[in-house]
XYZ file of C-alpha atoms in Angstrom:
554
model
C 76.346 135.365 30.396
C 78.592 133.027 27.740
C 81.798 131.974 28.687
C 84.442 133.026 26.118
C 86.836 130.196 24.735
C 90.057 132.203 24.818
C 91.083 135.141 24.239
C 91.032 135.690 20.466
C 88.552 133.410 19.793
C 84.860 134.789 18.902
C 83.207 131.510 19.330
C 81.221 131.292 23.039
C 79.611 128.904 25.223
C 75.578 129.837 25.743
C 74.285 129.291 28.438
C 71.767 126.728 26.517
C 75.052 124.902 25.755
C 76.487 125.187 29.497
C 72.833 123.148 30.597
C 73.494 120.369 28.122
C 77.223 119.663 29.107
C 76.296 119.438 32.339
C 72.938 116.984 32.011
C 74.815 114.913 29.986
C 77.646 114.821 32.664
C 75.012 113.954 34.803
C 73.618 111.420 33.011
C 76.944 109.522 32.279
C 77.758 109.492 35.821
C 74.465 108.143 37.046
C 74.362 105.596 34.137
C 77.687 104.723 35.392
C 76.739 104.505 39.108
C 73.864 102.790 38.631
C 75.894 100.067 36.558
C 78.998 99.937 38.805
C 78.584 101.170 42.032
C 76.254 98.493 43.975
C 78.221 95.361 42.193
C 81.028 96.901 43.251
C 80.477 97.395 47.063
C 78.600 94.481 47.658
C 82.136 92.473 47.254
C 80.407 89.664 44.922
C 82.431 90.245 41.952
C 85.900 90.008 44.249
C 87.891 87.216 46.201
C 89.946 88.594 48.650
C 92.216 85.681 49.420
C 92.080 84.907 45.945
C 96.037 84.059 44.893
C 96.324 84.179 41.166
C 94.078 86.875 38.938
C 90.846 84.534 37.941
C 90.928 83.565 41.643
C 90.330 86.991 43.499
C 88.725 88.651 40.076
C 84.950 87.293 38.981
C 83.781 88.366 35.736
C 80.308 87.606 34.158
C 80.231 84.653 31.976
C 82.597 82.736 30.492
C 83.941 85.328 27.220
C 85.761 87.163 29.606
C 87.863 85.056 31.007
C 89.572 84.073 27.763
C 90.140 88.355 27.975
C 91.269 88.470 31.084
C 93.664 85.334 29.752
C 94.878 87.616 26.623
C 95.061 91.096 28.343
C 97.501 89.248 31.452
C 99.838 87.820 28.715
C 99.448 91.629 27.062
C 100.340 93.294 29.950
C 103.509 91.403 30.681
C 104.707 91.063 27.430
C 103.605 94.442 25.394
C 102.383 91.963 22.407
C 98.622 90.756 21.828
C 99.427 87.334 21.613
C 98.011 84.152 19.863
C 96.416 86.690 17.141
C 98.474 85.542 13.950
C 97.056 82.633 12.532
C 100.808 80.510 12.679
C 100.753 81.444 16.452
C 98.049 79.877 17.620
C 97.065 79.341 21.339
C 97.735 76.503 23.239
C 95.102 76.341 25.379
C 92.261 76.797 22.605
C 90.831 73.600 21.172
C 93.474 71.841 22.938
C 95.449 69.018 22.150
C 94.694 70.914 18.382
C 95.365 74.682 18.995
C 93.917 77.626 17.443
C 94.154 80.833 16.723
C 92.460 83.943 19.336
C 89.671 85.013 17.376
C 89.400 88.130 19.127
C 90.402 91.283 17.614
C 93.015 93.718 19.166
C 91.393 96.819 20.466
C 88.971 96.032 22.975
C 91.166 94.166 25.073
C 94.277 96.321 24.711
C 91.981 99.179 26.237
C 91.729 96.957 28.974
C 95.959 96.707 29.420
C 96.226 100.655 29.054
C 93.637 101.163 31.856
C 95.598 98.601 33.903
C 98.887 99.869 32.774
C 97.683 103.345 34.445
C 96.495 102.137 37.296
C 99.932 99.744 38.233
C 100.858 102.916 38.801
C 98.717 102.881 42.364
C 98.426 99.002 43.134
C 99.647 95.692 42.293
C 99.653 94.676 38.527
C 97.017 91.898 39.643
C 94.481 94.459 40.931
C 95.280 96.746 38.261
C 94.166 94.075 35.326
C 90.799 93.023 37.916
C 89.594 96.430 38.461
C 90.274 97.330 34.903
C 88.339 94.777 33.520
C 85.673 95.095 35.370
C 85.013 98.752 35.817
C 85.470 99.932 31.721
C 82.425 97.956 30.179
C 80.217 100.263 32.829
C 81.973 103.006 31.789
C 81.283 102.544 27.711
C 77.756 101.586 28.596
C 77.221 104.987 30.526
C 79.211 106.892 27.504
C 76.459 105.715 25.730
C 74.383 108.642 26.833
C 76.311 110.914 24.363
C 75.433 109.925 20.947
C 71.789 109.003 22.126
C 71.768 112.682 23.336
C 73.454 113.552 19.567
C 70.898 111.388 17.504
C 67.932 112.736 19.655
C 69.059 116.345 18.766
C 69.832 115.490 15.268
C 66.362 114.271 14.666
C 64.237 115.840 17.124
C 65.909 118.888 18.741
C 68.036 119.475 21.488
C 65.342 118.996 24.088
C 63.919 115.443 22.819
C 67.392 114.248 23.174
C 67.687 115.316 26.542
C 64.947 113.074 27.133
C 66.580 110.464 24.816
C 69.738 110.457 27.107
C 67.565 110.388 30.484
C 65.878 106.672 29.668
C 69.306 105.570 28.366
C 69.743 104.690 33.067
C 66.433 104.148 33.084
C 66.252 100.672 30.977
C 66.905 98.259 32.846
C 68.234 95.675 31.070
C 71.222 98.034 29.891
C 72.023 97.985 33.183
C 71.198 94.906 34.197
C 74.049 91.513 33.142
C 73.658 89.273 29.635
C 74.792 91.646 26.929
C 74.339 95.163 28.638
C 76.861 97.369 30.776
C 76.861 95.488 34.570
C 80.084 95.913 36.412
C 82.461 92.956 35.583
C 81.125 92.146 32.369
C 84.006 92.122 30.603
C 82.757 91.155 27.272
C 82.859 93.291 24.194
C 78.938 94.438 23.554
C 78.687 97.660 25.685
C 82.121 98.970 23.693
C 80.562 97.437 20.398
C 77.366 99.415 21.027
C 78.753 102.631 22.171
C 81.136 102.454 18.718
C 78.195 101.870 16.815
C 75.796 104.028 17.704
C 78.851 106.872 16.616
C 79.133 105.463 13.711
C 75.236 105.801 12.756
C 75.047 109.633 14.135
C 77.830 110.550 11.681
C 76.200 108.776 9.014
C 73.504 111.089 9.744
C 75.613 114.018 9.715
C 76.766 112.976 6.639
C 73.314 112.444 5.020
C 72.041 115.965 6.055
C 74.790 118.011 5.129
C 75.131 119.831 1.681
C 78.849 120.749 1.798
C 80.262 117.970 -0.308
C 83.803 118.314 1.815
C 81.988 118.489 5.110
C 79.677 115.704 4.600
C 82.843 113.162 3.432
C 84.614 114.057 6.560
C 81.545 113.154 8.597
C 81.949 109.893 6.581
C 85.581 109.940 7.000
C 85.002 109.944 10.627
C 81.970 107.439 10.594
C 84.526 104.944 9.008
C 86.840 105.138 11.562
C 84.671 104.459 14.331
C 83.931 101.633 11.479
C 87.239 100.376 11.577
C 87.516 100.656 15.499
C 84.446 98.320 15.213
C 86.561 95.927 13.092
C 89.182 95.632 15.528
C 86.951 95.264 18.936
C 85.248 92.422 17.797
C 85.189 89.325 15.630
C 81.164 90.145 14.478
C 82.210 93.560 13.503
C 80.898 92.010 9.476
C 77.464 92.793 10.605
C 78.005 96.306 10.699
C 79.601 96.360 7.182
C 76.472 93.974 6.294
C 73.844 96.513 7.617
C 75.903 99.584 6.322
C 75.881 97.890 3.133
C 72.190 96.889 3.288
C 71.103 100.772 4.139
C 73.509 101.994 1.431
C 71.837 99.722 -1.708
C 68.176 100.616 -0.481
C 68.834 104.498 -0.306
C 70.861 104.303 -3.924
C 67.820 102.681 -5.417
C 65.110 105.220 -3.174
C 67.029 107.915 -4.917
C 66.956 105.860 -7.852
C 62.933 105.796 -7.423
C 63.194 109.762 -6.580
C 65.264 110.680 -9.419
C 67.479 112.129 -6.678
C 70.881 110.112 -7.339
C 74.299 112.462 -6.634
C 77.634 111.595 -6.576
C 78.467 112.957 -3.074
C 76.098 110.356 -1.484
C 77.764 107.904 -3.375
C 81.252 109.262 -2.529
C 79.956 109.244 1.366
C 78.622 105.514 0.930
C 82.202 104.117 -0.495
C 83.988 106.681 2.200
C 82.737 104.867 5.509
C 82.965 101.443 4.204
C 85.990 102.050 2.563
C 87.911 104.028 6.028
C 86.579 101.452 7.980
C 88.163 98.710 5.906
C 91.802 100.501 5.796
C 91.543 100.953 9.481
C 91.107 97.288 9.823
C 94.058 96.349 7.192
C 97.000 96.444 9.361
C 94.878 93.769 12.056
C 94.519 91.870 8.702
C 97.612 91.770 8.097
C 98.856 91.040 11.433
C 96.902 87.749 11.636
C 97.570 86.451 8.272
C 95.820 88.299 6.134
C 92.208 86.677 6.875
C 89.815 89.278 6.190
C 86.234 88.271 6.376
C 84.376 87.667 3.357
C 81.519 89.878 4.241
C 83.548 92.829 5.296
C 85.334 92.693 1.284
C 81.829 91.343 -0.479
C 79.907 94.397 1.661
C 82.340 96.840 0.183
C 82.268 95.929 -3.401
C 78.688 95.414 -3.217
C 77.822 98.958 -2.865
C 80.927 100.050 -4.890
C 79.406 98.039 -8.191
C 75.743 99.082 -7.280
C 77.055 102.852 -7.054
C 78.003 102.646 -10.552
C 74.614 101.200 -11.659
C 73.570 104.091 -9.425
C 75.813 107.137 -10.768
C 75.024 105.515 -14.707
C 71.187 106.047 -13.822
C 71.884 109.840 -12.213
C 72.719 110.640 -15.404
C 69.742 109.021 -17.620
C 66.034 110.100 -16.645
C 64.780 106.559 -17.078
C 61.521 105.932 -16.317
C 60.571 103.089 -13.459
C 59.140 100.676 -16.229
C 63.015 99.950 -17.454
C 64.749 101.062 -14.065
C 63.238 99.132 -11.457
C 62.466 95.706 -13.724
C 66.525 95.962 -14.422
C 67.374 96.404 -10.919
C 65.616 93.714 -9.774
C 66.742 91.066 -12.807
C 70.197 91.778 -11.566
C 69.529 91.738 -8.087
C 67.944 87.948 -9.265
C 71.134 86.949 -11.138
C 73.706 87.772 -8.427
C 71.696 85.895 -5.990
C 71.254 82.864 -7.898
C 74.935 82.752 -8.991
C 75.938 82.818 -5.147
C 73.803 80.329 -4.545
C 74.575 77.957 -7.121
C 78.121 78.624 -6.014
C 77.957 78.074 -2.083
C 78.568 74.162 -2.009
C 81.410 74.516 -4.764
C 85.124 73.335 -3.429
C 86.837 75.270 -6.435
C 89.494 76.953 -4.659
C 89.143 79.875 -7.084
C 85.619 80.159 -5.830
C 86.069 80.020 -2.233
C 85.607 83.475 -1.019
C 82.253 83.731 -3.351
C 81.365 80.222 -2.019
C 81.691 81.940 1.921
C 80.048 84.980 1.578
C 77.295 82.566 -0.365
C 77.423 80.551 2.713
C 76.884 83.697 5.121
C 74.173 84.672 3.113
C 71.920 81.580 2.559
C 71.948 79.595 5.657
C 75.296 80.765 7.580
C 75.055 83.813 9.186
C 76.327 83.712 12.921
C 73.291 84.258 15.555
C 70.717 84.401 12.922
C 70.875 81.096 10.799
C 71.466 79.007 13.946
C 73.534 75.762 14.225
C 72.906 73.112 16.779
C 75.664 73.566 18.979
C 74.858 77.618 18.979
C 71.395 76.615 19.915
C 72.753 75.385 23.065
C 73.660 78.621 24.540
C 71.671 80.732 25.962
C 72.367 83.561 24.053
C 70.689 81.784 21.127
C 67.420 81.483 22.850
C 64.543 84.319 21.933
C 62.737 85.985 23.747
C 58.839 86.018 24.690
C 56.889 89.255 24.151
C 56.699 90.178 28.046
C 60.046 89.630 28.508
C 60.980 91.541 25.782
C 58.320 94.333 26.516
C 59.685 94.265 30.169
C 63.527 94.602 29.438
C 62.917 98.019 28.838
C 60.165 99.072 31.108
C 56.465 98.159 31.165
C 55.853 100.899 28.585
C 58.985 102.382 26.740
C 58.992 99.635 23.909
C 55.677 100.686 23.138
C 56.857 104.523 23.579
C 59.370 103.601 20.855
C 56.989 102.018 18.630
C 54.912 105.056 18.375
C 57.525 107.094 18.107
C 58.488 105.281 15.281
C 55.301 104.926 13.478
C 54.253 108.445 13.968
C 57.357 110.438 14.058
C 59.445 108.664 11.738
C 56.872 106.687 9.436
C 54.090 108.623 9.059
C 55.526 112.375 9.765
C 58.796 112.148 7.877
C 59.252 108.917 5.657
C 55.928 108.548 3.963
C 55.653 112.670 3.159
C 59.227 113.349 2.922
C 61.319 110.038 2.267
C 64.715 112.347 3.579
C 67.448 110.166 4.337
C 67.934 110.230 7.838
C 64.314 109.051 8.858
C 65.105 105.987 5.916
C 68.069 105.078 8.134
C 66.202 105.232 10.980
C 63.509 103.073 9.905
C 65.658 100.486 8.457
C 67.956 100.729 11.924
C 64.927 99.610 13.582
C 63.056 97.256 11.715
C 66.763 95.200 11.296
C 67.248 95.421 15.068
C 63.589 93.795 15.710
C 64.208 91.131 13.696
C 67.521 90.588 15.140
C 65.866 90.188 18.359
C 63.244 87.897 17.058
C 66.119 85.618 16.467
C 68.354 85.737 19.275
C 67.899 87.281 22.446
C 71.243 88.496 22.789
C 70.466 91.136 20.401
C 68.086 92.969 22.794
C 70.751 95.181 24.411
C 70.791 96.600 20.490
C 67.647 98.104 20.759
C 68.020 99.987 23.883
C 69.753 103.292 21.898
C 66.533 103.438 19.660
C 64.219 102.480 22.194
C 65.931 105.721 24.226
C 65.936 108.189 21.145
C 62.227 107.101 19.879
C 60.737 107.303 22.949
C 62.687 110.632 24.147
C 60.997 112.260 20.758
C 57.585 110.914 21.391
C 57.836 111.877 24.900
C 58.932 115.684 23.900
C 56.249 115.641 21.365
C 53.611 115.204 23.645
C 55.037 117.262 26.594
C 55.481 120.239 23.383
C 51.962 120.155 22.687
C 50.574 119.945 26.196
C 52.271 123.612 26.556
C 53.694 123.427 29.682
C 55.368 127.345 29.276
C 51.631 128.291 29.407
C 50.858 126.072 32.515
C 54.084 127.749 33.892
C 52.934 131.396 33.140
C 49.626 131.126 34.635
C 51.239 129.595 37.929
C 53.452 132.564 37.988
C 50.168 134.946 38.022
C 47.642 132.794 40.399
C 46.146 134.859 42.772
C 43.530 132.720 44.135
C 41.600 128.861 43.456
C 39.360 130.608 40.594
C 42.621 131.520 38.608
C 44.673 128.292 39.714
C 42.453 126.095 37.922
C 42.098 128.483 34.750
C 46.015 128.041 34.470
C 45.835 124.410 35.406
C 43.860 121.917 32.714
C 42.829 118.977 32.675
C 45.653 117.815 29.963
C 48.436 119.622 32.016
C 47.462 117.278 34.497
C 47.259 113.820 32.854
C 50.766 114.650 30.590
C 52.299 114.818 34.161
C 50.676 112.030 35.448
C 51.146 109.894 32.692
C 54.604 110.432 31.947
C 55.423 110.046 35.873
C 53.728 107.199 36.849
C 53.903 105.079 32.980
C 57.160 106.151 32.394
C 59.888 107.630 34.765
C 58.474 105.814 38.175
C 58.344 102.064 37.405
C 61.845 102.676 35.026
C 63.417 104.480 37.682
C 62.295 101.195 40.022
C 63.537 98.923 37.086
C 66.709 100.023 36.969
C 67.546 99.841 40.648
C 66.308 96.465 40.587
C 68.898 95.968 37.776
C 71.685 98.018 39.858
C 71.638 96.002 42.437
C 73.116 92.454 42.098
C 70.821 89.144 43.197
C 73.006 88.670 46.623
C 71.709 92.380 48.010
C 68.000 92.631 46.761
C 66.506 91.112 49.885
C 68.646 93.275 51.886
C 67.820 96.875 49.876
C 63.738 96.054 48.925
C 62.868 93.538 51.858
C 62.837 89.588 52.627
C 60.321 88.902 50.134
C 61.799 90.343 47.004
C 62.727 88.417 44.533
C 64.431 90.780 41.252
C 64.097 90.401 37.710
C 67.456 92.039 37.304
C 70.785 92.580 37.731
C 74.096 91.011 38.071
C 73.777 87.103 38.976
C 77.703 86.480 39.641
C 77.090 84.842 42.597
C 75.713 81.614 39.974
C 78.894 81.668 38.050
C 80.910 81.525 41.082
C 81.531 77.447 41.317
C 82.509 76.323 38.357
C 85.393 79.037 38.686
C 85.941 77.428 41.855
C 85.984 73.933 40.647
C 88.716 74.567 37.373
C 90.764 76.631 39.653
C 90.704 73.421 42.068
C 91.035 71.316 38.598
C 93.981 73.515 37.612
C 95.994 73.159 41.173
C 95.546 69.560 40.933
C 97.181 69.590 37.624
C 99.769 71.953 38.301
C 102.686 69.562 38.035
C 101.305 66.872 35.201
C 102.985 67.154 31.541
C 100.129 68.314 28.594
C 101.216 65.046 27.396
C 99.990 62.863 30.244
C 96.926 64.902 30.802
């Protein structure tokens, strides 16, 4: 029976609806488990007689301890500090100074948690815990808009499946760039904020209303803009947004499908996203990145190239030659520009810069290179980090579903995005590994359709309506065949089984694994803390021993 939301309202829950609210609560909580709980209780991420906050609170790597620096000074004071470029920090690049690079939101979520929970404990315990319990909690969150893009694409059911692998990859679980207890860093927020952003965009693309589909791009840019101010590499979204945005002007160009409203949608995200950034801007001296403003008025001046040809049949003899000549000329003027030291230039010369050779975790520099973050992954490693055969699941989901099904017959907009989603977010990871954790959203929503597409045609309502009416062996196996049997096994024992083993391994942090899967056991996964532990050790010895010598005689 539906459950009626109020009294004068006609609208009702199904009971459909009442199943999916409740998986996905499911879901998020065992994501969130899984991440949290066995880091948590196995004391490794805690000091007890720790005195002062970096003391009794670990975090993974060393990013979050310049947050945990920022959200303590927060906290007491009620200002994010060292943000404005004329108020640099102290401590950075010392004797020199510089400014905190990192934007305001992600870390002031951190002080509001901890602001909540003073409340019930010391202010000390409050900033810990709340640092290292909310990246698990946006990584499990995650399961929502995997569940909505699944749905979107491929019905309700294949993004139930979508939103069941999203615990069951282990390295999204597991520490690096993924959602592990204590890993106070900024990429499971980043990742959860993005992934909204694209299912709106793919709202936005589907729907016909033109005032419907601009306030799906209304809200897309604000999740934009949230981007912008949770993390300094928020460009790259603008970048890709951008990227998509050109392509599926000059697709529609191809398809003599051009229309305003997907131009007005286009300008909408980028645009809301960059006035929901301003005021940060502003704040810290007005020092907007050049790709964020050069993104923006990229697809603004290509839209009116694009609205000029909606209203001119042209054929692809002129069109595509003209496109292409300009597309030539703007590229070679921002490369003949990106050495120049004209002041005039400057922001061209930049976003030149970013473009041909400059681009952060891409074009590589040889201090980045010594990080490991910069490093790339092999193909088993990479093939492993989500299972021994869900990349692969993703891949033909892909190809088939998306490729050959949708894109190649149809060319709609929403399988263009997805394809270009992808193939940026391979070669991302073909040039830095920290990029893998990017993947694990499409990897989840691919393989959940694939996966429903082969349990849909296996018929499993027939298997289940000949159970219902066995009467003996001779009608048992004329409701059970052969394929029944192998969809069940395969998906069990190829897919759910040795995930579901995966991500336990990843649960569980390095310290406990002999104790939970025996003396021999070694890991591939999970949280290594207990490495990281010594060197915060040795500067909080460092910083005792300097307590009472002057900057100036250090």
């Amino acid at each position: 029976m539906p459950i009626r939301l109020g009294n004068k309202s006609s609208k009702t829950l199904s009971k459909s609806d009442m199943i999916v609210a409740v998986s996905l609560a499911s879901l998020v909580f065992i994501t969130l488990f899984l991440a949290a709980y066995f880091n948590y209780t196995s004391g490794i991420a805690i000091d007890p007689d720790g005195e002062t906050l970096p003391d009794k609170y670990y975090l993974s790597g060393p990013d979050p301890y310049y947050n945990m620096r920022i959200v303590e000074v927060q906290f007491e004071t009620g200002h994010y500090p060292y943000w404005n470029k004329d108020l640099p920090d102290p401590l950075l690049n010392y004797p020199l100074e510089k400014r905190n690079s990192r934007p305001p939101l992600f870390n002031t979520l951190f002080t509001v948690f901890a602001k909540i929970l003073s409340n019930f404990m010391d202010s000390k315990d409050a900033i810990g815990l709340s640092m290292q319990f909310l990246p698990s909690l946006y990584g499990a969150l995650l399961v929502i808009p995997v569940y909505l893009i699944g749905a979107l694409l491929f019905g309700r059911r294949a993004g139930l499946i979508g939103a069941l692998l999203v615990p069951l990859i282990p390295i999204h679980l597991g520490a690096g760039h993924g959602a592990a207890y204590s890993l106070a860093d900024h990429d499971s927020f980043v990742l959860l904020l993005g992934v909204t952003i694209y299912y709106f965009i793919l709202k936005s693309l589907g729907e016909e209303n033109f005032k419907r589909s601009l306030l799906y791009s209304g809200i897309a840019g604000v999740f934009l803009g949230m981007e912008a101010l949770a993390w300094a590499g928020a460009y790259f979204f603008f970048a890709f947004l951008a990227f998509y945005f050109v392509i599926q002007m000059f697709v529609d160009i191809i398809r003599y499908k051009c229309s305003f409203q997907r131009y007005a949608n286009f300008v909408t995200v980028l645009g809301v996203g960059l006035a929901v950034a301003f005021p940060s801007y502003v704040a810290r001296g007005m020092l907007i990145d050049n790709m964020v403003i050069f993104s923006f008025l990229g697809v603004l001046l290509f839209g009116v190239v694009y609205l000029f040809l909606s209203k001119r049949k042209l054929p692809w003899l002129i069109t595509i030659p003209s496109i292409f000549i300009l597309a030539l000329a703007t590229f070679g003027a921002l490369y003949l520009i990106k050495d120049t030291t004209n002041p005039a230039l400057s922001p061209l010369a930049r976003f030149a810069n970013h473009i041909f050779g400059g681009l952060a975790y891409v074009q590589k520099s040889k201090v980045y290179k010594t990080i490991a973050e910069a490093a790339t992954f092999g193909i088993s490693r990479t093939f492993m980090s989500f299972g021994p055969a869900l990349f692969l699941t993703a891949w033909a989901g892909f190809l088939y579903i998306i490729v050959w099904k949708r894109l190649i017959r149809k060319w709609d907009a929403a399988s263009l995005f997805i394809s270009v989603w992808f193939l940026v977010e391979v070669y991302l990871i073909g040039a830095a590994g920290r990029f893998i954790n990017d993947l694990v959203p499409l990897v989840a929503i691919l393989s959940g359709g694939i996966i429903w597409l082969v349990v849909s045609r296996i018929d499993y309502k027939q298997l289940i309506k000949g159970l219902r009416n066995v009467r003996g062996i001779r009608s048992l196996t004329k409701a059970v065949k052969i394929s029944h049997v192998l969809g069940i096994l395969i998906i069990a024992f190829v897919v759910i089984i040795p995930n579901a083993f995966l991500s336990f391994d990843a649960a569980v942090p390095f310290t406990e694994k002999r104790e939970l899967f025996g003396p021999d056991y070694s890991g591939a996964f999970g949280l290594s803390l207990h490495t990281e532990k010594y060197w915060e050790d040795a500067l909080s010895w460092l910083r005792e021993e300097n307590e009472n010598v002057k900057d100036t005689s250090k």
